[in-house]
Structures are given as structure tokens and as C-alpha cells.
């Protein structure tokens, strides 16, 4: 097991090194106009994160993201369990949810803006719009696909309905639900950043758009780097837990 | 001998659904199980054996007749003193063996050490003491089935219903599991109601064997083995063993042929 983990760690390091090498190579090829070099970007990033405003932008993004993710999880689990249980509603609503999931949610953004205005609530709403659907779908699928024999067992052991949910349905569904949470995490982050990019005066998304507007390539690259590192680190962690959960089941 | 379970005129018809016609799956059946006996049921597949077990277990109501357990009528919900083991693996993959077995006691108000003691005893009885901390995924099919049996045993049921519990196992393992089942039966004093598709298994294990007809399943023969209570799989060496198994097969052959005949595709008019 630890052998495997060391292996995984080395692979991750190799991957990061390779990406940096690729970045450097592209930089040499296209030059300063479109890209800043890895070294310059890192230097700029160090400056950026120690600067005055950065903490405000970061905490803004994090607050919106955290609220959005918590809401996504709560709504996603509740709706997912409800639709998983209630065959009739599930059959009726699942296709609609899948459809909403498939449309580019950016097209809904103007409507959200009208409803929520600029600022925190719009960011949260947009994050939730992205994050909650995969959690609903994975949870619904997990509950619905619980092996019937486990439900029969619950019946034979005379479990009450809440006991059945807590002791059988929920633990049986956890690996799938966790996958939903992992996907929901990434999409919530994308959603709240997108919202910041198009209508906000604060946050990392705003910084990014600002950099593009001012043609400040180093700023754009730095913010992107920070977001990528954060998302990749959390995703890797979640993926590892995910794999472990699925192995046991 | 006292009667523990009394089925009188029991039958089941599954109602029609938008895609299927109503189906008379079982009965009518009259049967009395004596307290502490080992009763086996054999019959062609699809004849309603599982349906019968689920009716006794209170998992599904009969649509006709009445079922009494220890003098009280079972309607939908069965009393705590009935344990069920299914053919399919019903172990809980997220719990280890000990937790799986203790799961049967989660609702009980027993003190912790009494609970632990029961779990330990049940694990010993099914031979899984050395695997107390393993997870089901690490066990063979036979061992998982034993986990489920132990989970039933900790509840100390007075009637244990088993639905082809060894159906998925190879022949040798099945014989050995049969031995363990006999041990368990003697140790607990419970009544055992075992559904099996293996005639030799029924002959080897049971005091009485009920033979069911093709669907709708009715009892067409009940055979007494007259084995001593102290017995194990070596009973197959006895001359009566062959005679009893032969009698079961004679009765069943025709019924099984009916089932097979039914499975052969017929012209559309029948569909
Ligand atoms: N819930 C159900 N609805 C409709 N038909 C059923 C249902 N359960 C079982 N059956 C039918 O009843 C018959 C008896 O089934 P079962 O008791 O499982 O047979 P066995 O266990 O003897 O193989 C079969 O034809 C089966 O298709
Ligand atoms: Mg069956």
C-alpha cells in the first residue's frame, strides 16, 4: 500500500515537472506576447499572494465557493434521496435534470443575474447550479440501484424506515455518493469562478478578467496557476478516497 | 411434538400488471412444521418455493389461506423469532465480519457483553472466528453465506428459513456446509425449513422432505427419512439414502419435465 502511494507521489511529481517543461517550451516558441515564463509567473505569483488586495479576493472567492458547495451537497443529497426513493417523481424528474445538466449553464447566467443581482448571491447561485446536479444524479442512481436483497434483509431484520436509510441505504450508497461529491466539487468551483468572471468586482475570477482586460499576462497566468493547483490538489485527494471506497464495496 | 407452523389452504396469485397477466404462483398448500424438525422442500424451478418461504417469513402476504406461527396468525409482518437466509449474498460490504453478524442485533436492547458473546458464539458455530475482522470482499462465496447464517443465528430464532443458501457453491463445499447446518440445527434446537434444488442435499439433511409440483406449486409428496438426530454427510453411504433420493426423483421427474416443456418456445398463440 505505502509502496503504491510512493509510486503515486512520484508519478504526480513527474507529471508536474513535465507540465512545467512543456510550459517553458511553449513559452520559448511563442514568446512574451501570449505567455509568461514559468519562472516569471512563479515570481509574480509570490508577489501577488503577499499583496494587500489578494487576501480580499481570495476570501471572497472562497466564501462564495464554500457556501455554494455546502448548498450543493445539502440540496443534492436531499433531492437525490427523495428521487431515488420515490420512483414516480424520480422517473418524471430525472430526464429533466439530465437535460438541464446538458445545456451550457452560461446561457442561464443572465437570468440568474436578474434574479440575484451582482455579488455574492449570484456567485453562490451559479456555483450551486453547476454543482448540485451531479450530486443529485449520482445519489439518485446509488439509492435506486441498492441491491434488492439488502432491502429484503432490512425487512427481515424489521428495521424501521429511518433505520433502513441510515444503516443500509446510506452506507450502501456512499461510494457512489462520494463520486457525486467529487464531481460536484469541481463543477461548483467552475460555476462560482465563472460567475465572478462575468459579473463581479471582487474575487479570483474578477482578477482573471481584470488581467485579460489590462492585458496583464503575468496576472492571468498567476491566477490560473493558483486555481489549477488548488483544484488539482483537492481533486487528487478526493479521487484517492473515492478509489478506496469503491475497492471495499 | 408440537406444531410450530401451520399453513392451511395457503396460496399466492400475483396480480396482473400492465405488461403481465395475473399469475397463480403457489398453492393451495396445507403443511404443519413440528417444533425442532428439519424440513426440506424440493421442486422444479419457478414452482413457487421462494414465494412460499417469503409468505412464512412475512415478507409477502398470501392471497389465500392462513399461516400460523406458534399459534398466532402471520399477516404481512412476521415475529422476531423467525430468521431468514437467502440464496443471494446478503452480507453488507461496508462492515467487517463481526459487524455484519452483530448487525442482526442492532435493534435489540441486549447488554453489550451479552451481544458480544452471542456474536462470538455464532462466529464459532459457522467456523469464522479467524475471520472476525475480514471484510466480505476478502471472503469466498461460501464464507459470505456463513456470515449471513451467523447474522441470523445471533438473533436466536426458533424458526430458520433458508432459500437455496448453498445454491451457488460447488458440490464439496455444499456437503461440508450441510454438515455445518446439521451441527447448527442440533446446537440451537431451532426448526429449520430449507429450500434446495439438490435432491441429495434434501435427503442428507432433512427429517422430512416436501416435494412440490410444477407451478402453481402444491405439495405432491412428503417423505420421511427417519434419520437419527445425530447425523452428518456420511449418511449418504446408507442404503436408504439412495432409495429416498430415488423416490424424490421419481416424483419430481414428471414435474420437472413439465417445467422444461414450458420453457420450450411455442407458437405465438401461447405467449
Ligand atoms: N413479485 C412477483 N410478481 C410476479 N410474479 C412473480 C413474483 N415473484 C415471483 N413470481 C413468479 O412466481 C413464480 C414462482 O416464483 P418463485 O417462488 O421464485 O419460484 P422458485 O423459488 O420455486 O423458483 C415464478 O413463475 C415467478 O416468475
Ligand atoms: Mg427460488
Coordinates of C-alpha atoms and ligand atoms in Angstrom, one line a residue:
Chain A
X1 CA 0.0 0.0 0.0
X2 CA 2.7 2.6 1.0
X3 CA 4.7 1.3 -1.9
X4 CA 1.9 2.2 -4.2
X5 CA 1.4 5.6 -2.5
X6 CA 5.1 6.4 -3.0
X7 CA 4.7 5.4 -6.6
X8 CA 1.7 7.7 -7.0
X9 CA 3.6 10.5 -5.4
X10 CA 6.5 10.1 -7.8
X11 CA 4.2 10.0 -10.8
X12 CA 2.5 13.2 -9.7
X13 CA 5.8 15.0 -9.3
X14 CA 6.9 13.7 -12.7
X15 CA 3.7 15.0 -14.2
X16 CA 4.1 18.4 -12.7
X17 CA 7.7 18.6 -13.9
X18 CA 6.6 17.6 -17.4
X19 CA 3.9 20.2 -17.4
X20 CA 6.4 22.9 -16.4
X21 CA 8.8 21.7 -19.1
X22 CA 6.0 21.9 -21.7
X23 CA 5.1 25.3 -20.5
X24 CA 8.7 26.5 -20.8
X25 CA 8.9 25.0 -24.3
X26 CA 5.7 26.8 -25.5
X27 CA 7.0 30.0 -23.9
X28 CA 10.2 29.7 -26.0
X29 CA 8.1 29.1 -29.1
X30 CA 5.6 31.9 -28.8
X31 CA 7.4 34.5 -26.6
X32 CA 6.3 37.2 -24.3
X33 CA 3.2 38.4 -26.1
X34 CA 0.9 35.5 -25.2
X35 CA 2.5 33.8 -22.3
X36 CA 4.8 34.5 -19.4
X37 CA 7.5 32.0 -18.5
X38 CA 7.1 29.6 -15.6
X39 CA 9.8 31.4 -13.6
X40 CA 8.3 34.8 -14.2
X41 CA 4.9 33.5 -13.3
X42 CA 6.0 32.0 -10.1
X43 CA 7.8 35.2 -9.1
X44 CA 4.7 37.2 -9.9
X45 CA 2.5 34.7 -8.0
X46 CA 4.7 35.1 -4.9
X47 CA 4.3 38.9 -5.2
X48 CA 0.6 38.6 -5.9
X49 CA -0.3 36.4 -2.9
X50 CA 1.6 38.6 -0.5
X51 CA 0.0 41.7 -1.8
X52 CA -2.8 43.7 0.0
X53 CA -5.8 43.0 -2.2
X54 CA -5.2 39.4 -2.8
X55 CA -6.4 38.2 0.5
X56 CA -9.7 40.0 0.0
X57 CA -10.1 38.5 -3.5
X58 CA -9.2 35.0 -2.3
X59 CA -11.5 35.1 0.7
X60 CA -14.3 36.4 -1.5
X61 CA -14.0 33.5 -3.9
X62 CA -13.6 31.0 -1.1
X63 CA -16.6 32.3 0.8
X64 CA -18.8 32.1 -2.3
X65 CA -17.4 28.7 -3.2
X66 CA -17.8 27.3 0.3
X67 CA -21.4 28.4 0.6
X68 CA -22.2 27.1 -2.9
X69 CA -20.6 23.8 -2.2
X70 CA -22.4 23.3 1.1
X71 CA -25.7 24.2 -0.5
X72 CA -25.0 21.9 -3.5
X73 CA -24.3 19.0 -1.1
X74 CA -27.3 19.5 1.0
X75 CA -29.7 20.1 -1.9
X76 CA -28.1 17.4 -3.9
X77 CA -28.4 14.7 -1.2
X78 CA -31.9 15.7 -0.2
X79 CA -33.2 15.7 -3.8
X80 CA -31.2 12.7 -4.7
X81 CA -32.5 10.6 -1.9
X82 CA -36.1 11.8 -2.5
X83 CA -36.0 11.0 -6.2
X84 CA -34.2 7.7 -5.5
X85 CA -36.9 6.6 -3.1
X86 CA -39.9 8.0 -4.9
X87 CA -39.9 6.0 -8.1
X88 CA -42.7 8.1 -9.7
X89 CA -41.1 11.5 -9.1
X90 CA -37.7 10.1 -10.0
X91 CA -38.9 8.8 -13.3
X92 CA -40.6 12.1 -14.0
X93 CA -37.8 14.5 -13.0
X94 CA -34.6 12.6 -13.9
X95 CA -34.8 13.3 -17.6
X96 CA -35.4 17.0 -17.0
X97 CA -32.5 17.2 -14.6
X98 CA -30.3 15.4 -17.2
X99 CA -31.4 17.9 -19.8
X100 CA -30.6 20.9 -17.6
X101 CA -27.2 19.3 -16.9
X102 CA -26.5 19.1 -20.6
X103 CA -27.3 22.7 -21.6
X104 CA -24.4 25.2 -21.2
X105 CA -25.3 26.8 -18.0
X106 CA -23.7 30.1 -19.0
X107 CA -26.8 30.7 -21.1
X108 CA -28.8 30.8 -17.8
X109 CA -26.4 33.3 -16.3
X110 CA -28.3 36.5 -17.4
X111 CA -31.4 35.1 -15.8
X112 CA -29.6 34.4 -12.6
X113 CA -28.1 37.9 -12.6
X114 CA -31.5 39.4 -12.9
X115 CA -32.8 37.3 -10.1
X116 CA -29.8 37.7 -7.7
X117 CA -28.0 40.9 -8.8
X118 CA -24.3 41.3 -8.8
X119 CA -22.3 39.9 -5.9
X120 CA -22.2 37.0 -3.5
X121 CA -25.6 35.6 -4.1
X122 CA -25.3 35.4 -7.8
X123 CA -21.9 33.6 -7.5
X124 CA -23.4 31.2 -5.0
X125 CA -26.4 30.5 -7.2
X126 CA -24.3 29.9 -10.2
X127 CA -22.0 27.6 -8.2
X128 CA -25.0 25.6 -6.9
X129 CA -26.5 25.4 -10.4
X130 CA -23.3 23.7 -11.5
X131 CA -22.6 21.6 -8.5
X132 CA -25.9 20.3 -7.3
X133 CA -27.0 18.4 -10.4
X134 CA -24.2 15.8 -10.4
X135 CA -24.7 15.2 -6.7
X136 CA -28.4 14.6 -7.3
X137 CA -27.8 12.3 -10.2
X138 CA -25.2 10.2 -8.5
X139 CA -27.2 10.0 -5.3
X140 CA -30.4 9.1 -7.1
X141 CA -28.6 6.3 -9.0
X142 CA -27.0 5.0 -5.9
X143 CA -30.2 4.8 -3.9
X144 CA -32.1 3.3 -6.8
X145 CA -29.5 0.7 -7.5
X146 CA -29.3 -0.6 -4.0
X147 CA -29.4 -4.4 -4.3
X148 CA -32.9 -5.6 -3.6
X149 CA -31.5 -8.3 -1.4
X150 CA -30.2 -5.7 1.0
X151 CA -33.7 -4.2 1.3
X152 CA -35.2 -7.6 1.9
X153 CA -32.6 -8.1 4.6
X154 CA -33.7 -4.8 6.2
X155 CA -37.2 -6.1 6.1
X156 CA -36.4 -9.5 7.7
X157 CA -34.4 -7.7 10.4
X158 CA -37.5 -5.5 10.9
X159 CA -35.7 -2.2 10.5
X160 CA -37.9 0.9 10.6
X161 CA -37.7 3.1 7.5
X162 CA -35.3 5.6 9.1
X163 CA -33.1 2.7 10.3
X164 CA -33.2 1.2 6.8
X165 CA -32.0 4.5 5.4
X166 CA -29.3 5.1 8.0
X167 CA -28.0 1.5 8.3
X168 CA -28.5 0.1 4.8
X169 CA -29.3 2.6 2.0
X170 CA -26.9 5.3 3.1
X171 CA -23.8 3.2 3.7
X172 CA -24.5 1.1 0.6
X173 CA -24.7 4.3 -1.5
X174 CA -21.7 6.0 0.0
X175 CA -19.1 5.1 -2.7
X176 CA -21.4 6.4 -5.5
X177 CA -22.4 9.5 -3.5
X178 CA -18.8 10.3 -2.9
X179 CA -18.2 10.2 -6.6
X180 CA -21.0 12.7 -7.0
X181 CA -19.5 14.9 -4.3
X182 CA -16.1 14.8 -6.1
X183 CA -17.7 15.8 -9.4
X184 CA -19.9 18.3 -7.7
X185 CA -16.8 19.9 -6.0
X186 CA -15.1 20.6 -9.3
X187 CA -18.2 21.9 -11.0
X188 CA -19.2 24.1 -8.1
X189 CA -15.7 25.7 -8.3
X190 CA -16.1 26.2 -12.0
X191 CA -19.5 27.7 -11.5
X192 CA -18.6 30.2 -8.9
X193 CA -15.4 31.3 -10.8
X194 CA -17.4 31.8 -13.9
X195 CA -19.9 33.9 -12.1
X196 CA -17.0 36.0 -10.8
X197 CA -15.5 36.4 -14.2
X198 CA -18.6 37.9 -15.8
X199 CA -20.2 40.0 -13.1
X200 CA -18.3 40.8 -10.1
X201 CA -15.9 43.4 -8.7
X202 CA -14.0 41.0 -6.5
X203 CA -12.7 37.5 -6.3
X204 CA -10.2 35.5 -8.3
X205 CA -12.5 35.3 -11.3
X206 CA -12.6 39.1 -11.3
X207 CA -8.8 39.3 -11.0
X208 CA -8.6 37.0 -14.0
X209 CA -10.9 39.1 -16.2
X210 CA -9.1 42.2 -15.0
X211 CA -5.8 40.7 -16.1
X212 CA -7.3 39.9 -19.5
X213 CA -8.7 43.4 -19.8
X214 CA -5.4 45.1 -18.9
X215 CA -3.5 42.6 -21.0
X216 CA -1.5 41.7 -17.9
X217 CA -0.4 38.3 -18.9
X218 CA 1.5 37.6 -15.7
X219 CA -1.6 38.3 -13.7
X220 CA -3.7 36.0 -15.8
X221 CA -1.2 33.2 -15.7
X222 CA -0.7 33.5 -11.9
X223 CA -4.3 33.4 -11.0
X224 CA -4.8 30.4 -13.4
X225 CA -1.9 28.7 -11.8
X226 CA -3.3 29.1 -8.3
X227 CA -6.7 27.9 -9.4
X228 CA -5.3 24.9 -11.2
X229 CA -3.0 23.9 -8.2
X230 CA -5.9 24.2 -5.8
X231 CA -8.4 22.2 -7.9
X232 CA -5.8 19.6 -8.8
X233 CA -4.7 19.1 -5.2
X234 CA -8.3 18.6 -3.9
X235 CA -9.4 16.5 -6.8
X236 CA -6.4 14.2 -6.4
X237 CA -7.2 13.8 -2.7
X238 CA -10.9 13.1 -3.4
X239 CA -10.1 10.7 -6.1
X240 CA -7.9 8.7 -3.8
X241 CA -10.7 8.4 -1.2
X242 CA -13.1 7.6 -4.0
X243 CA -11.0 4.7 -5.2
X244 CA -10.6 3.4 -1.7
X245 CA -14.3 3.4 -1.1
X246 CA -15.1 1.6 -4.3
X247 CA -12.5 -1.0 -3.7
X248 CA -14.1 -2.0 -0.4
X249 CA -17.6 -2.3 -1.9
Chain B
X1 CA -44.1 -32.9 19.1
X2 CA -45.8 -29.6 19.0
X3 CA -46.8 -27.8 15.8
X4 CA -44.9 -24.6 15.3
X5 CA -46.0 -23.5 11.8
X6 CA -49.4 -24.3 10.4
X7 CA -50.2 -23.5 6.8
X8 CA -53.8 -24.1 5.7
X9 CA -55.0 -23.7 2.2
X10 CA -52.2 -21.2 1.5
X11 CA -51.9 -19.8 -2.0
X12 CA -50.5 -16.8 -3.8
X13 CA -51.6 -15.2 -7.0
X14 CA -49.6 -12.3 -8.3
X15 CA -51.9 -9.6 -9.6
X16 CA -51.8 -8.6 -13.3
X17 CA -49.6 -5.7 -14.2
X18 CA -49.8 -3.5 -17.4
X19 CA -47.3 -5.9 -19.0
X20 CA -48.1 -9.3 -17.5
X21 CA -51.2 -11.4 -16.8
X22 CA -52.1 -12.4 -13.3
X23 CA -50.1 -15.4 -12.2
X24 CA -51.2 -18.2 -9.9
X25 CA -47.8 -19.0 -8.4
X26 CA -48.5 -21.2 -5.5
X27 CA -50.9 -23.4 -3.7
X28 CA -53.2 -24.3 -2.2
X29 CA -50.8 -25.8 0.4
X30 CA -51.5 -27.5 3.7
X31 CA -48.5 -28.1 5.9
X32 CA -47.5 -28.3 9.5
X33 CA -44.0 -27.9 10.7
X34 CA -43.1 -29.6 14.0
X35 CA -41.0 -27.6 16.5
X36 CA -37.3 -28.6 16.1
X37 CA -37.7 -30.6 12.9
X38 CA -35.6 -30.2 9.8
X39 CA -37.9 -29.8 6.9
X40 CA -36.6 -29.6 3.3
X41 CA -38.5 -28.6 0.2
X42 CA -37.7 -29.6 -3.3
X43 CA -39.4 -28.7 -6.5
X44 CA -38.9 -27.7 -10.1
X45 CA -37.6 -24.1 -10.6
X46 CA -40.3 -21.5 -10.7
X47 CA -42.8 -23.6 -8.8
X48 CA -43.2 -21.1 -6.0
X49 CA -40.7 -22.3 -3.4
X50 CA -39.3 -18.9 -2.7
X51 CA -42.8 -17.4 -2.7
X52 CA -43.7 -20.0 0.0
X53 CA -40.7 -19.1 2.1
X54 CA -41.4 -15.4 1.8
X55 CA -45.0 -15.9 2.9
X56 CA -43.8 -17.8 6.0
X57 CA -41.2 -15.1 6.6
X58 CA -43.8 -12.4 6.4
X59 CA -42.1 -10.8 3.5
X60 CA -45.1 -11.1 1.3
X61 CA -48.8 -11.9 2.2
X62 CA -50.6 -14.9 1.0
X63 CA -53.5 -14.2 -1.2
X64 CA -55.4 -17.2 0.1
X65 CA -55.5 -19.3 3.2
X66 CA -53.8 -18.7 6.6
X67 CA -50.4 -19.0 8.1
X68 CA -50.0 -19.5 11.9
X69 CA -46.7 -19.3 13.7
X70 CA -46.7 -20.6 17.3
X71 CA -50.5 -20.3 17.4
X72 CA -50.6 -16.7 16.0
X73 CA -51.6 -15.7 12.6
X74 CA -48.9 -14.1 10.4
X75 CA -50.3 -11.3 8.3
X76 CA -47.5 -9.4 6.5
X77 CA -45.2 -8.9 9.4
X78 CA -43.5 -11.9 11.0
X79 CA -42.5 -12.2 14.6
X80 CA -38.8 -11.7 15.7
X81 CA -38.3 -15.4 16.2
X82 CA -38.1 -16.2 12.5
X83 CA -34.7 -15.9 10.8
X84 CA -34.1 -15.9 7.0
X85 CA -31.1 -16.7 4.9
X86 CA -31.4 -16.0 1.2
X87 CA -29.7 -17.6 -1.8
X88 CA -28.1 -14.4 -2.8
X89 CA -25.2 -12.9 -0.9
X90 CA -26.8 -10.5 1.6
X91 CA -23.6 -9.6 3.5
X92 CA -23.0 -5.9 4.0
X93 CA -19.8 -5.0 2.1
X94 CA -19.0 -1.9 4.3
X95 CA -19.0 -3.9 7.5
X96 CA -16.4 -6.5 8.6
X97 CA -17.5 -10.0 9.6
X98 CA -18.0 -9.2 13.3
X99 CA -20.1 -6.1 12.5
X100 CA -22.0 -8.0 9.9
X101 CA -23.0 -10.6 12.4
X102 CA -23.7 -8.1 15.1
X103 CA -25.9 -6.2 12.6
X104 CA -28.7 -8.6 13.4
X105 CA -28.7 -7.3 17.0
X106 CA -28.6 -3.6 16.3
X107 CA -32.3 -3.2 17.2
X108 CA -32.1 -5.4 20.3
X109 CA -31.8 -4.0 23.8
X110 CA -29.2 -6.6 25.0
X111 CA -26.3 -5.5 27.1
X112 CA -23.0 -5.2 25.3
X113 CA -21.3 -8.2 26.7
X114 CA -24.3 -10.4 26.0
X115 CA -24.3 -9.1 22.5
X116 CA -20.5 -9.8 22.1
X117 CA -20.9 -13.2 23.5
X118 CA -23.6 -14.1 21.1
X119 CA -21.6 -12.8 18.1
X120 CA -18.6 -14.8 19.2
X121 CA -20.7 -18.0 19.6
X122 CA -22.3 -17.6 16.2
X123 CA -18.9 -17.0 14.6
X124 CA -17.6 -20.1 16.2
X125 CA -20.6 -22.1 15.1
X126 CA -20.1 -21.2 11.5
X127 CA -16.3 -21.5 11.7
X128 CA -15.5 -17.9 11.0
X129 CA -13.7 -17.0 14.3
X130 CA -10.4 -16.5 12.5
X131 CA -12.0 -14.1 10.0
X132 CA -13.7 -11.8 12.5
X133 CA -12.1 -8.7 11.2
X134 CA -12.1 -9.5 7.4
X135 CA -14.4 -7.8 5.0
X136 CA -16.9 -9.7 2.8
X137 CA -14.9 -8.8 -0.3
X138 CA -12.0 -10.8 1.1
X139 CA -14.1 -13.9 1.7
X140 CA -15.3 -16.7 -0.6
X141 CA -18.9 -17.1 -1.5
X142 CA -19.4 -19.9 1.0
X143 CA -17.8 -17.9 3.8
X144 CA -20.1 -14.9 3.0
X145 CA -23.1 -17.2 3.1
X146 CA -21.9 -18.3 6.6
X147 CA -21.7 -14.7 7.6
X148 CA -25.4 -14.4 6.7
X149 CA -26.2 -17.6 8.6
X150 CA -24.3 -16.3 11.7
X151 CA -26.2 -12.9 11.4
X152 CA -29.4 -14.9 11.6
X153 CA -28.2 -17.1 14.4
X154 CA -27.3 -14.3 16.8
X155 CA -31.0 -13.4 17.0
X156 CA -31.6 -16.9 18.3
X157 CA -34.6 -17.6 16.0
X158 CA -36.8 -20.5 16.8
X159 CA -37.5 -21.0 13.1
X160 CA -34.8 -20.6 10.4
X161 CA -35.8 -20.3 6.8
X162 CA -33.1 -20.9 4.2
X163 CA -33.7 -20.3 0.5
X164 CA -31.2 -22.4 -1.5
X165 CA -28.4 -21.0 0.7
X166 CA -25.7 -23.2 -0.9
X167 CA -27.0 -22.9 -4.5
X168 CA -24.0 -21.0 -5.7
X169 CA -21.4 -23.3 -4.1
X170 CA -19.5 -26.2 -5.5
X171 CA -20.5 -29.8 -4.6
X172 CA -17.8 -30.5 -1.9
X173 CA -18.4 -27.1 -0.2
X174 CA -22.1 -27.8 -0.2
X175 CA -21.7 -31.2 1.5
X176 CA -19.5 -29.6 4.2
X177 CA -21.9 -26.7 4.6
X178 CA -24.6 -29.3 5.0
X179 CA -22.7 -30.8 7.9
X180 CA -22.4 -27.4 9.5
X181 CA -26.0 -26.8 9.0
X182 CA -26.8 -30.0 10.9
X183 CA -24.4 -29.0 13.7
X184 CA -26.1 -25.6 14.0
X185 CA -29.5 -27.2 13.9
X186 CA -28.7 -29.5 16.7
X187 CA -26.9 -26.8 18.7
X188 CA -29.7 -24.3 18.5
X189 CA -32.7 -26.6 18.7
X190 CA -34.4 -24.4 16.1
X191 CA -36.8 -25.6 13.4
X192 CA -35.1 -25.5 10.0
X193 CA -37.1 -25.0 6.8
X194 CA -34.7 -25.5 3.9
X195 CA -35.4 -24.9 0.2
X196 CA -33.0 -26.7 -2.1
X197 CA -32.8 -27.8 -5.7
X198 CA -30.4 -30.7 -4.8
X199 CA -32.3 -33.9 -4.0
X200 CA -29.3 -35.5 -2.3
X201 CA -28.9 -32.5 -0.1
X202 CA -32.5 -32.7 0.9
X203 CA -32.2 -36.4 1.6
X204 CA -29.0 -36.0 3.6
X205 CA -30.2 -33.2 5.8
X206 CA -33.9 -33.4 6.4
X207 CA -36.2 -35.3 8.7
X208 CA -39.0 -34.7 6.2
X209 CA -38.9 -33.6 2.6
X210 CA -41.8 -31.9 0.9
X211 CA -41.9 -32.4 -2.9
X212 CA -43.7 -29.6 -4.8
X213 CA -45.5 -29.8 -8.2
X214 CA -44.8 -27.5 -11.1
X215 CA -46.4 -24.1 -10.9
X216 CA -48.7 -23.4 -9.2
X217 CA -46.7 -25.3 -6.6
X218 CA -48.6 -27.8 -4.4
X219 CA -47.2 -30.4 -2.1
X220 CA -47.4 -33.7 -4.0
X221 CA -45.4 -35.9 -1.6
X222 CA -43.9 -35.7 1.9
X223 CA -41.2 -38.2 2.5
X224 CA -39.9 -39.1 6.0
X225 CA -36.2 -40.0 6.2
X226 CA -36.2 -41.4 9.8
X227 CA -32.6 -40.4 10.2
X228 CA -31.2 -40.2 13.8
X229 CA -30.8 -36.6 15.1
X230 CA -27.0 -37.2 15.4
X231 CA -26.0 -37.4 11.7
X232 CA -23.7 -35.9 9.2
X233 CA -22.9 -36.2 5.4
X234 CA -21.6 -39.7 5.8
X235 CA -25.3 -40.7 5.9
X236 CA -25.0 -40.9 2.1
X237 CA -23.4 -44.3 2.5
X238 CA -26.6 -45.8 3.8
X239 CA -28.7 -47.9 1.5
X240 CA -31.9 -45.9 2.5
X241 CA -30.2 -42.8 1.2
X242 CA -30.3 -44.0 -2.4
X243 CA -33.8 -45.3 -2.0
X244 CA -35.1 -42.0 -0.7
X245 CA -33.4 -39.9 -3.3
X246 CA -34.7 -42.2 -6.0
X247 CA -38.2 -41.8 -4.6
X248 CA -37.9 -38.0 -4.7
X249 CA -36.6 -38.1 -8.3
X250 CA -39.4 -40.4 -9.4
X251 CA -42.0 -37.9 -8.1
X252 CA -40.1 -34.9 -9.4
X253 CA -39.1 -36.2 -12.8
X254 CA -42.5 -35.7 -14.4
X255 CA -43.0 -32.3 -12.8
X256 CA -39.6 -31.1 -13.9
X257 CA -40.3 -32.2 -17.4
X258 CA -43.4 -30.1 -17.3
X259 CA -41.3 -27.1 -16.4
X260 CA -38.8 -27.8 -19.1
X261 CA -41.6 -28.4 -21.6
X262 CA -43.0 -25.0 -20.7
X263 CA -39.6 -23.3 -21.4
X264 CA -39.5 -24.6 -24.9
X265 CA -40.7 -21.8 -27.3
X266 CA -44.2 -22.4 -28.6
X267 CA -46.2 -20.7 -31.3
X268 CA -47.2 -17.1 -30.7
X269 CA -50.7 -18.1 -29.6
X270 CA -49.4 -19.3 -26.3
X271 CA -47.3 -16.2 -25.5
Ligands
LIG1 N1 -43.2 -10.3 -7.4 C1 -43.7 -11.2 -8.4 N2 -44.6 -10.7 -9.3 C2 -45.0 -11.6 -10.3 N3 -44.6 -12.9 -10.4 C3 -43.7 -13.3 -9.5 C4 -43.2 -12.5 -8.4 N4 -42.3 -13.3 -7.7 C5 -42.3 -14.5 -8.3 N5 -43.1 -14.5 -9.4 C6 -43.4 -15.7 -10.2 O1 -43.9 -16.7 -9.4 C7 -43.4 -18.0 -9.8 C8 -42.7 -18.6 -8.6 O2 -41.6 -18.0 -8.3 P1 -40.6 -18.4 -7.1 O3 -41.3 -18.6 -5.9 O4 -39.4 -17.5 -7.1 O5 -40.1 -19.9 -7.7 P2 -39.0 -20.8 -7.2 O6 -38.3 -20.2 -6.0 O7 -39.6 -22.1 -6.9 O8 -38.0 -21.0 -8.3 C9 -42.4 -17.7 -10.9 O9 -43.1 -18.0 -12.1 C10 -42.1 -16.3 -10.8 O10 -41.8 -15.7 -12.1
LIG2 MG1 -36.4 -19.5 -5.6

